[in-house]
Amino acid sequence: SIETCRDEGIACEVEVDYTDNAHCIDLISSLRTGLLKMLDVECSVRGCPETYVQKVKVQQKDNHRLFEPQHCDTTRMFGIHHYAGRVVYDTTDFLGTNRDVIPDDLVSIF
């Protein structure tokens, strides 16, 4: 990183302007309440997209990154305000895709 170069005395004139995206990353991948963890839990109880979205909205109701999309089926959709803008997610296939089982022969390769 640029900071590491500077710490080691390497001249680096590059300035990178970026937005800290930590809150968005936490929303998605927090080990306890992140959207991916909630998706795993919903799959384990054989839930459906509607219950997943409902639980996301309850659990994350105070998170300013999450928004309710306009002109959409809000029972299956939610939005996240990323660094690049607002993105709407349709959860129709989230649970089915997340339940996909990796074949044993493929797992053995890793």
PDB file of C-alpha atoms in Angstrom:
ATOM      1  CA  SER A   1       0.000   0.000   0.000  1.00  0.00           C
ATOM      2  CA  ILE A   2       0.999   3.611  -0.321  1.00  0.00           C
ATOM      3  CA  GLU A   3       1.148   3.967   3.466  1.00  0.00           C
ATOM      4  CA  THR A   4       3.554   1.031   3.710  1.00  0.00           C
ATOM      5  CA  CYS A   5       5.822   2.586   1.084  1.00  0.00           C
ATOM      6  CA  ARG A   6       5.896   5.861   2.999  1.00  0.00           C
ATOM      7  CA  ASP A   7       6.543   4.041   6.285  1.00  0.00           C
ATOM      8  CA  GLU A   8       9.538   2.338   4.689  1.00  0.00           C
ATOM      9  CA  GLY A   9      10.910   5.609   3.347  1.00  0.00           C
ATOM     10  CA  ILE A  10      10.025   4.964  -0.280  1.00  0.00           C
ATOM     11  CA  ALA A  11       9.109   8.165  -2.104  1.00  0.00           C
ATOM     12  CA  CYS A  12       5.558   7.904  -3.309  1.00  0.00           C
ATOM     13  CA  GLU A  13       3.791  10.919  -4.714  1.00  0.00           C
ATOM     14  CA  VAL A  14       0.545   9.117  -5.529  1.00  0.00           C
ATOM     15  CA  GLU A  15      -2.579  10.291  -3.742  1.00  0.00           C
ATOM     16  CA  VAL A  16      -5.636   8.059  -3.904  1.00  0.00           C
ATOM     17  CA  ASP A  17      -8.984   9.527  -2.980  1.00  0.00           C
ATOM     18  CA  TYR A  18     -11.394   6.842  -1.838  1.00  0.00           C
ATOM     19  CA  THR A  19     -14.531   6.416   0.208  1.00  0.00           C
ATOM     20  CA  ASP A  20     -14.338   4.197   3.262  1.00  0.00           C
ATOM     21  CA  ASN A  21     -16.671   1.294   2.511  1.00  0.00           C
ATOM     22  CA  ALA A  22     -16.312  -0.481   5.876  1.00  0.00           C
ATOM     23  CA  HIS A  23     -19.964   0.065   6.843  1.00  0.00           C
ATOM     24  CA  CYS A  24     -21.168  -1.514   3.629  1.00  0.00           C
ATOM     25  CA  ILE A  25     -18.786  -4.454   4.044  1.00  0.00           C
ATOM     26  CA  ASP A  26     -20.026  -4.959   7.619  1.00  0.00           C
ATOM     27  CA  LEU A  27     -23.643  -4.900   6.423  1.00  0.00           C
ATOM     28  CA  ILE A  28     -22.897  -7.699   3.994  1.00  0.00           C
ATOM     29  CA  SER A  29     -20.351  -9.849   5.798  1.00  0.00           C
ATOM     30  CA  SER A  30     -20.587  -9.282   9.553  1.00  0.00           C
ATOM     31  CA  LEU A  31     -20.257 -12.706  11.206  1.00  0.00           C
ATOM     32  CA  ARG A  32     -23.284 -12.228  13.443  1.00  0.00           C
ATOM     33  CA  THR A  33     -25.745  -9.974  11.648  1.00  0.00           C
ATOM     34  CA  GLY A  34     -24.440  -9.622   8.091  1.00  0.00           C
ATOM     35  CA  LEU A  35     -26.625 -10.318   5.094  1.00  0.00           C
ATOM     36  CA  LEU A  36     -24.597 -13.408   4.144  1.00  0.00           C
ATOM     37  CA  LYS A  37     -24.880 -14.871   7.665  1.00  0.00           C
ATOM     38  CA  MET A  38     -28.611 -14.166   7.653  1.00  0.00           C
ATOM     39  CA  LEU A  39     -28.864 -15.897   4.268  1.00  0.00           C
ATOM     40  CA  ASP A  40     -27.136 -19.001   5.655  1.00  0.00           C
ATOM     41  CA  VAL A  41     -29.526 -19.072   8.609  1.00  0.00           C
ATOM     42  CA  GLU A  42     -32.554 -18.643   6.351  1.00  0.00           C
ATOM     43  CA  CYS A  43     -31.351 -21.544   4.199  1.00  0.00           C
ATOM     44  CA  SER A  44     -30.888 -23.754   7.254  1.00  0.00           C
ATOM     45  CA  VAL A  45     -34.515 -23.233   8.301  1.00  0.00           C
ATOM     46  CA  ARG A  46     -35.787 -23.743   4.741  1.00  0.00           C
ATOM     47  CA  GLY A  47     -37.021 -20.180   4.510  1.00  0.00           C
ATOM     48  CA  CYS A  48     -38.130 -18.286   1.446  1.00  0.00           C
ATOM     49  CA  PRO A  49     -37.060 -15.012  -0.191  1.00  0.00           C
ATOM     50  CA  GLU A  50     -39.902 -13.085   1.425  1.00  0.00           C
ATOM     51  CA  THR A  51     -38.991 -14.129   4.971  1.00  0.00           C
ATOM     52  CA  TYR A  52     -35.309 -13.439   4.287  1.00  0.00           C
ATOM     53  CA  VAL A  53     -36.044  -9.885   3.111  1.00  0.00           C
ATOM     54  CA  GLN A  54     -38.416  -9.316   6.020  1.00  0.00           C
ATOM     55  CA  LYS A  55     -35.748 -10.417   8.524  1.00  0.00           C
ATOM     56  CA  VAL A  56     -33.095  -8.293   6.801  1.00  0.00           C
ATOM     57  CA  LYS A  57     -35.307  -5.218   7.056  1.00  0.00           C
ATOM     58  CA  VAL A  58     -36.001  -5.846  10.750  1.00  0.00           C
ATOM     59  CA  GLN A  59     -32.394  -6.674  11.670  1.00  0.00           C
ATOM     60  CA  GLN A  60     -30.908  -3.791   9.669  1.00  0.00           C
ATOM     61  CA  LYS A  61     -33.670  -1.205  10.174  1.00  0.00           C
ATOM     62  CA  ASP A  62     -31.222   1.383  11.555  1.00  0.00           C
ATOM     63  CA  ASN A  63     -28.581   0.831   8.904  1.00  0.00           C
ATOM     64  CA  HIS A  64     -28.490   3.858   6.599  1.00  0.00           C
ATOM     65  CA  ARG A  65     -26.887   1.763   3.826  1.00  0.00           C
ATOM     66  CA  LEU A  66     -30.040  -0.321   3.398  1.00  0.00           C
ATOM     67  CA  PHE A  67     -32.935   1.245   1.508  1.00  0.00           C
ATOM     68  CA  GLU A  68     -36.364   0.276   0.237  1.00  0.00           C
ATOM     69  CA  PRO A  69     -36.380   0.302  -3.580  1.00  0.00           C
ATOM     70  CA  GLN A  70     -39.105   2.175  -5.395  1.00  0.00           C
ATOM     71  CA  HIS A  71     -41.427   0.613  -8.004  1.00  0.00           C
ATOM     72  CA  CYS A  72     -40.338  -2.953  -7.162  1.00  0.00           C
ATOM     73  CA  ASP A  73     -41.666  -6.027  -5.420  1.00  0.00           C
ATOM     74  CA  THR A  74     -40.408  -4.963  -1.988  1.00  0.00           C
ATOM     75  CA  THR A  75     -41.289  -8.343  -0.476  1.00  0.00           C
ATOM     76  CA  ARG A  76     -38.387  -9.887  -2.435  1.00  0.00           C
ATOM     77  CA  MET A  77     -36.132  -6.886  -2.973  1.00  0.00           C
ATOM     78  CA  PHE A  78     -33.941  -4.563  -0.964  1.00  0.00           C
ATOM     79  CA  GLY A  79     -31.310  -2.022  -1.820  1.00  0.00           C
ATOM     80  CA  ILE A  80     -27.820  -1.229  -0.587  1.00  0.00           C
ATOM     81  CA  HIS A  81     -26.170   2.136  -1.009  1.00  0.00           C
ATOM     82  CA  HIS A  82     -22.627   1.154  -2.079  1.00  0.00           C
ATOM     83  CA  TYR A  83     -19.717   3.512  -2.676  1.00  0.00           C
ATOM     84  CA  ALA A  84     -20.611   3.489  -6.369  1.00  0.00           C
ATOM     85  CA  GLY A  85     -24.300   4.182  -5.876  1.00  0.00           C
ATOM     86  CA  ARG A  86     -27.576   2.523  -5.032  1.00  0.00           C
ATOM     87  CA  VAL A  87     -27.934  -1.150  -6.003  1.00  0.00           C
ATOM     88  CA  VAL A  88     -31.204  -3.100  -5.819  1.00  0.00           C
ATOM     89  CA  TYR A  89     -31.084  -6.831  -5.090  1.00  0.00           C
ATOM     90  CA  ASP A  90     -33.773  -9.312  -6.115  1.00  0.00           C
ATOM     91  CA  THR A  91     -33.625 -12.249  -3.692  1.00  0.00           C
ATOM     92  CA  THR A  92     -35.794 -14.584  -5.763  1.00  0.00           C
ATOM     93  CA  ASP A  93     -32.878 -16.980  -6.391  1.00  0.00           C
ATOM     94  CA  PHE A  94     -30.683 -16.155  -3.361  1.00  0.00           C
ATOM     95  CA  LEU A  95     -31.733 -19.086  -1.186  1.00  0.00           C
ATOM     96  CA  GLY A  96     -31.723 -21.701  -3.935  1.00  0.00           C
ATOM     97  CA  THR A  97     -28.293 -20.622  -5.122  1.00  0.00           C
ATOM     98  CA  ASN A  98     -26.928 -20.509  -1.578  1.00  0.00           C
ATOM     99  CA  ARG A  99     -28.201 -24.043  -0.929  1.00  0.00           C
ATOM    100  CA  ASP A 100     -26.286 -25.454  -3.895  1.00  0.00           C
ATOM    101  CA  VAL A 101     -24.167 -28.353  -2.726  1.00  0.00           C
ATOM    102  CA  ILE A 102     -20.609 -28.641  -3.951  1.00  0.00           C
ATOM    103  CA  PRO A 103     -19.961 -32.190  -5.226  1.00  0.00           C
ATOM    104  CA  ASP A 104     -17.551 -34.214  -3.049  1.00  0.00           C
ATOM    105  CA  ASP A 105     -15.103 -34.801  -5.899  1.00  0.00           C
ATOM    106  CA  LEU A 106     -14.797 -31.054  -6.399  1.00  0.00           C
ATOM    107  CA  VAL A 107     -14.335 -30.414  -2.676  1.00  0.00           C
ATOM    108  CA  SER A 108     -11.557 -33.042  -2.562  1.00  0.00           C
ATOM    109  CA  ILE A 109      -9.525 -31.018  -5.054  1.00  0.00           C
ATOM    110  CA  PHE A 110      -9.240 -28.197  -2.554  1.00  0.00           C
TER     111      PHE A 110
END
